[in-house]
Short mmCIF file of C-alpha atoms and ligand atoms in Angstrom, two decimals:
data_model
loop_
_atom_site.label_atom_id
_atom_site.label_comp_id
_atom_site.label_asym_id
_atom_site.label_seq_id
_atom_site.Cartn_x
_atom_site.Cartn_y
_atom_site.Cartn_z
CA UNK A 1 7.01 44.73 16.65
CA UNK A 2 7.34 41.73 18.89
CA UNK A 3 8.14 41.67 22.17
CA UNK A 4 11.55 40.21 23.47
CA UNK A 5 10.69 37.43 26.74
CA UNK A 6 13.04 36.23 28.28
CA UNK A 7 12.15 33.81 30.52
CA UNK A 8 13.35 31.63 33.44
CA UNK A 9 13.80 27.81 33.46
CA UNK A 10 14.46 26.16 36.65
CA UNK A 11 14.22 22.95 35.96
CA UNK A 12 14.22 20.73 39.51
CA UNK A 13 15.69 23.63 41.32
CA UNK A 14 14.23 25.52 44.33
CA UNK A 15 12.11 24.57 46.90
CA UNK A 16 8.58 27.05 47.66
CA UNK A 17 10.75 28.89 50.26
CA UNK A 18 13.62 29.31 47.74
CA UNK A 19 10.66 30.31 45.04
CA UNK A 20 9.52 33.07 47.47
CA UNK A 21 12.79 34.19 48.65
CA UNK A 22 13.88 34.89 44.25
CA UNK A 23 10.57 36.94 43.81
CA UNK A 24 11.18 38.65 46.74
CA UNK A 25 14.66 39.63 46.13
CA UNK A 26 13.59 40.47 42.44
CA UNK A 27 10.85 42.07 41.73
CA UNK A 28 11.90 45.36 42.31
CA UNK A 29 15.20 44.78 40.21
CA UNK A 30 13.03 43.73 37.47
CA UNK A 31 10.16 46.25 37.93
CA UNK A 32 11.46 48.90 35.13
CA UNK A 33 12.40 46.54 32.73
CA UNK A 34 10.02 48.16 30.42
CA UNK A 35 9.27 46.64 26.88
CA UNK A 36 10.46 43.21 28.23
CA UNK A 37 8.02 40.49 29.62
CA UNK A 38 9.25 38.15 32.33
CA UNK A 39 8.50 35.32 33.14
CA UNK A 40 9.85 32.28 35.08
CA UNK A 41 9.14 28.19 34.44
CA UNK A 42 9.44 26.27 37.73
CA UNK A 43 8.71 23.38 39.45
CA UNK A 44 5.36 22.44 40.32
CA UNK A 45 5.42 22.18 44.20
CA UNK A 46 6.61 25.90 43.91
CA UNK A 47 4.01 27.26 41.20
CA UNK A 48 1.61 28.11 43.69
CA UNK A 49 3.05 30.51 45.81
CA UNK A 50 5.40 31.69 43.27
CA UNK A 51 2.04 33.03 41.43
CA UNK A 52 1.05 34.66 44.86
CA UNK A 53 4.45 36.00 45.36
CA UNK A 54 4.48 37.03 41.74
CA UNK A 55 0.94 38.76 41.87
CA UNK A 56 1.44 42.39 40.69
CA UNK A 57 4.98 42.27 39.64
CA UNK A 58 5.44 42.06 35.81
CA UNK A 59 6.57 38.66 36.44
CA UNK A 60 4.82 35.58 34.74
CA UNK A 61 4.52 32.30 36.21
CA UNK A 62 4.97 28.98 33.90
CA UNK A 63 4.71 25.30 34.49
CA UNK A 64 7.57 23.08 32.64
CA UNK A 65 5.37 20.19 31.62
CA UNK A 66 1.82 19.20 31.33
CA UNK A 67 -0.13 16.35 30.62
CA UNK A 68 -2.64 16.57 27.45
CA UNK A 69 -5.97 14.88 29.77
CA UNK A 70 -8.00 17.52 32.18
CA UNK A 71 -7.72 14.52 34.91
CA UNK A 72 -7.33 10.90 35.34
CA UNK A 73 -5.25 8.00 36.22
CA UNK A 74 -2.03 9.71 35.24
CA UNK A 75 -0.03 9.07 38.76
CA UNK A 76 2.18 11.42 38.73
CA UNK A 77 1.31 14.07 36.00
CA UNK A 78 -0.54 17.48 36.34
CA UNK A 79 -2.84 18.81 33.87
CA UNK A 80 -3.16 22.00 32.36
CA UNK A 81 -5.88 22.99 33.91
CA UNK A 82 -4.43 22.70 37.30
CA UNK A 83 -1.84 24.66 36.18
CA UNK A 84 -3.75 27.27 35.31
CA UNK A 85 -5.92 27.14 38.64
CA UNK A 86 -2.09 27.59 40.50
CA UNK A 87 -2.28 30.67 38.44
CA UNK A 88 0.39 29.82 35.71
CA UNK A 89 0.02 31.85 32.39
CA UNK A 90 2.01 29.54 29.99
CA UNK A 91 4.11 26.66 30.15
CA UNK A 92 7.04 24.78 28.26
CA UNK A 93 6.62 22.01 26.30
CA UNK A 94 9.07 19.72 24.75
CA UNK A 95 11.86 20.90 26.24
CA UNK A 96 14.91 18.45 25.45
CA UNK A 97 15.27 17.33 28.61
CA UNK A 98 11.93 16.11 28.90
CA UNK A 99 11.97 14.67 25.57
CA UNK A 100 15.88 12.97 25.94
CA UNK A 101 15.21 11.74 29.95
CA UNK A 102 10.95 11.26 29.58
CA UNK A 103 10.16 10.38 26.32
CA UNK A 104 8.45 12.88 25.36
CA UNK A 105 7.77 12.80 21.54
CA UNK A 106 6.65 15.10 18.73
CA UNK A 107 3.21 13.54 19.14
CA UNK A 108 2.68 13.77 22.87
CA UNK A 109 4.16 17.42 22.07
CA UNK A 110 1.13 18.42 19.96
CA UNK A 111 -1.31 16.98 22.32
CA UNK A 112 0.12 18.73 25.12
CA UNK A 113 0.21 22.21 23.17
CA UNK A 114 -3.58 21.97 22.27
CA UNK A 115 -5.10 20.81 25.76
CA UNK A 116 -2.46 24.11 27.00
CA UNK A 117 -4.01 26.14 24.90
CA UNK A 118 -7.49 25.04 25.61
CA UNK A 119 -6.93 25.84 29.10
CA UNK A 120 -6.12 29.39 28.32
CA UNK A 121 -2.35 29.23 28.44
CA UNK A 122 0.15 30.48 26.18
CA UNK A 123 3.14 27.67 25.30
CA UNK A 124 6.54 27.89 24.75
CA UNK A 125 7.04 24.99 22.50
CA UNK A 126 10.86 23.92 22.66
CA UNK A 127 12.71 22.39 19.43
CA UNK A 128 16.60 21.87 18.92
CA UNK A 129 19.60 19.33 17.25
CA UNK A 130 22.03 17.20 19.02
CA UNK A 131 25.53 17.41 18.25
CA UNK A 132 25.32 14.65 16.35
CA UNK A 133 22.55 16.08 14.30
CA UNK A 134 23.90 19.73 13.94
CA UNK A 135 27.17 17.69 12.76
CA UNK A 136 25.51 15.20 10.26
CA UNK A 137 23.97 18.48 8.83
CA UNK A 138 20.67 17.99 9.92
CA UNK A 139 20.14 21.34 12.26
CA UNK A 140 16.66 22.41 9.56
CA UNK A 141 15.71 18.95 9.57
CA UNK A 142 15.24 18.63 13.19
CA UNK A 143 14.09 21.94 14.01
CA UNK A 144 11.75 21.89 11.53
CA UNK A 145 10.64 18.70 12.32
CA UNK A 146 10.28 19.61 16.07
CA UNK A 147 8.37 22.55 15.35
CA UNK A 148 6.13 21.37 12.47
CA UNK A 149 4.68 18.20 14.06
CA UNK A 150 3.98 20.11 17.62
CA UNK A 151 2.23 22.92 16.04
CA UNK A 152 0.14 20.25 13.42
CA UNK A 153 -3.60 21.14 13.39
CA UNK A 154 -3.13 24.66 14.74
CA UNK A 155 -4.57 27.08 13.58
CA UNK A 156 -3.14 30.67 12.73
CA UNK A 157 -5.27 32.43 15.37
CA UNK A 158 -4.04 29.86 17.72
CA UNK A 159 -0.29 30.92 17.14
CA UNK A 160 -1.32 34.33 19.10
CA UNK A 161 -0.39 32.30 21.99
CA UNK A 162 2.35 30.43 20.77
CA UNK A 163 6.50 31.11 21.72
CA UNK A 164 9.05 28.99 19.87
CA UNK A 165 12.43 28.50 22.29
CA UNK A 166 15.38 27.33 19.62
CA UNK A 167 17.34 25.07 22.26
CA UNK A 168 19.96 23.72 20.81
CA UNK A 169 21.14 20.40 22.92
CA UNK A 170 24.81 20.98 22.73
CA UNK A 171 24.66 24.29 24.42
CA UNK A 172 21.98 23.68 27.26
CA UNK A 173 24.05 23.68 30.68
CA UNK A 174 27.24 23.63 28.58
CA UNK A 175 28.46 26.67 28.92
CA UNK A 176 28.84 26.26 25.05
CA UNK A 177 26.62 28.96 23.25
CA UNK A 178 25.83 28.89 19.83
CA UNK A 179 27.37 31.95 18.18
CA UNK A 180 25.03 35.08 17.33
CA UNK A 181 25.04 34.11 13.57
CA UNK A 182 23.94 30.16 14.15
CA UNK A 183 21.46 31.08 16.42
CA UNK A 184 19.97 33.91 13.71
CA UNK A 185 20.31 31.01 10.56
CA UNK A 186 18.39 28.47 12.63
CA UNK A 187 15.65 31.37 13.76
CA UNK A 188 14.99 33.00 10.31
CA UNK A 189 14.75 29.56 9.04
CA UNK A 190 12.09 28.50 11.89
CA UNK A 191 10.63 32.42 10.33
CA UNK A 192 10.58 30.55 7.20
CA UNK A 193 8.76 27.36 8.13
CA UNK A 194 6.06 29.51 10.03
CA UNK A 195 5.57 31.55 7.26
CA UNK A 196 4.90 28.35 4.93
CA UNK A 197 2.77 26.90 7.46
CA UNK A 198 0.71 29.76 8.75
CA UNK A 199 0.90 32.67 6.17
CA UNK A 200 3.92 35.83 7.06
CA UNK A 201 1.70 38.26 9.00
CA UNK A 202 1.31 35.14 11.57
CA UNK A 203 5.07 34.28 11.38
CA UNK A 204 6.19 37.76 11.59
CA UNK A 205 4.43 38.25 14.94
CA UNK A 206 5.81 34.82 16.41
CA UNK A 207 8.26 35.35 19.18
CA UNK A 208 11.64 32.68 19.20
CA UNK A 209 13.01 32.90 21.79
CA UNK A 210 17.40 31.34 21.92
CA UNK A 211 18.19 29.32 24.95
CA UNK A 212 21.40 27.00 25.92
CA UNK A 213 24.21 29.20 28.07
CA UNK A 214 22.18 32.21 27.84
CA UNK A 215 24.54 34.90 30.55
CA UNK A 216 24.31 38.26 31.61
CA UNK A 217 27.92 38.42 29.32
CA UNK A 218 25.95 36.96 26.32
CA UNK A 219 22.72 38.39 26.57
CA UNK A 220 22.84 41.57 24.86
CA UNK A 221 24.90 39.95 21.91
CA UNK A 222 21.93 37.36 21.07
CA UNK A 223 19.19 39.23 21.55
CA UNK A 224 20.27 41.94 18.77
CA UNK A 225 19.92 39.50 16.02
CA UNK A 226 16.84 39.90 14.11
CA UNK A 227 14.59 37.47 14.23
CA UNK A 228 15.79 36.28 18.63
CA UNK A 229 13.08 37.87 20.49
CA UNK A 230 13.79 36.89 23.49
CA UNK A 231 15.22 33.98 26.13
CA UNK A 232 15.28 30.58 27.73
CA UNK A 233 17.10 30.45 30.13
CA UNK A 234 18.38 27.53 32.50
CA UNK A 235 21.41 28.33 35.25
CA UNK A 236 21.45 32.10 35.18
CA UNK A 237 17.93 32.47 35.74
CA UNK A 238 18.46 30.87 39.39
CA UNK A 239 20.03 34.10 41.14
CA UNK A 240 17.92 37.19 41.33
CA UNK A 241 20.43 39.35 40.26
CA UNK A 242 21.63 37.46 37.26
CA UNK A 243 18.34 37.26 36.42
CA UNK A 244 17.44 41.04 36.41
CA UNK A 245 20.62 41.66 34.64
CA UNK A 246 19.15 39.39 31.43
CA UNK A 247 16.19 41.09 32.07
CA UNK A 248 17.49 44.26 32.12
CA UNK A 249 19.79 43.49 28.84
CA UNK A 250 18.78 46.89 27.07
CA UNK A 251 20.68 48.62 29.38
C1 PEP B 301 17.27 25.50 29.43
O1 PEP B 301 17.16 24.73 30.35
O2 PEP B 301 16.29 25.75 28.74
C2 PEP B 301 18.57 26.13 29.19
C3 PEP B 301 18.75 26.83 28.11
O3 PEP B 301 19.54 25.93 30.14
P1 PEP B 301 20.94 26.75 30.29
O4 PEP B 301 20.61 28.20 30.18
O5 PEP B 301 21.43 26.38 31.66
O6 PEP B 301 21.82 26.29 29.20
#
């Protein structure tokens, strides 16, 4: 039985205050969301004390990038140890936005996934189409493609620690969500490549997560297809209380 996460995006919103001041106001909305595991990906000034603020609340703490090298001249980057050390359990990698605006590739994807994981923290590896993709027909192609090349040279023990987020483009910040049904083709076929790749007991125990326009209104409607275990989510995870209502989706 896997174990729906929804988790938090927030992308370059809140400042440490503002990180505080969310955990704070919802810890104890989220506190008997039993069977659900939290967590929240924010920015990196605010990881720090978000961890503290977080500490024994059922609330996990995520960077939304890393860098592959344990230090160097990398102006500007943070590796994963240092996330880690701000007390981060996992963190997101190849989100679109970092791959559309930073160049982020397939390659640098894998890299960053293995020096994550050798640093002791789980990933939530990101993978959706564009428009233009999902319109030319090519929805498998990508995803596949996404997900195949940033797990290459994993290992099946290693996928333990692994959380696929289906993103796709067109309905990040869009309002636009895809309906229950795409969402479930696109996740029992990711099911399908991680069965090929890694054997079904490993695939079967792989959490996907949906995200794009994930809502309190929407919430409940995703997650009860099959093979969605759980959440990214962008704009509603930026008010406690919509937050604790995804959260609390179950009822
Ligand atoms: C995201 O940033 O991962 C996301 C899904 O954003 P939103 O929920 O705002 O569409």
């Amino acid at each position: 039985m896997r174990k729906p996460f929804i988790c938090g995006n927030w992308k370059m919103y809140k400042t440490v205050a503002e990180a505080v001041a969310f955990v704070n106001a919802a810890k104890g909305l989220v506190a008997g969301a039993a069977g659900v595991e939290i967590g929240i990906g924010a920015p990196a000034t605010a990881l720090k004390a978000l961890a503290d603020a977080a500490k024994g609340t059922n609330i996990r703490v995520g960077g939304e990038n890393c860098h592959w090298e344990k230090e160097g001249a990398f102006t500007g980057e943070i590796s994963p140890g240092m996330l880690a050390e701000a007390g981060c359990s996992f963190v997101i990698i190849g989100h679109s936005e970092r791959r559309q605006y930073f160049g982020e590739t397939d390659g640098t994807v894998n890299k960053k996934i293995k020096a994550a994981l050798a640093n002791g923290l789980d990933v939530i590896l990101c993978c959706g189409e564009t428009l233009a993709e999902r319109e030319a027909g090519k929805t498998s192609q990508v995803v596949d493609g996404h997900v195949k090349n940033g797990l290459a040279g994993l290992d099946a023990g290693q996928m333990a620690k692994i959380v696929i987020a289906y993103e796709p483009v067109w309905a990040i910040g869009t309002g636009r969500t895809a309906a229950p049904a795409q969402a479930q083709e696109v996740h029992a076929g990711i099911r399908k490549l991680l069965t090929d790749l890694f054997g079904r007991e490993v695939a079967e125990g792989v959490r996907i997560q949906y995200g794009g326009s994930v809502k309190p209104e929407n919430v409940k409607e995703i997650m009860s297809q099959p093979d969605v275990d759980g959440a990214l989510v962008g704009g509603a995870s930026l008010k406690p209380e919509s937050f604790a209502q995804l959260v609390n989706y179950q009822g």
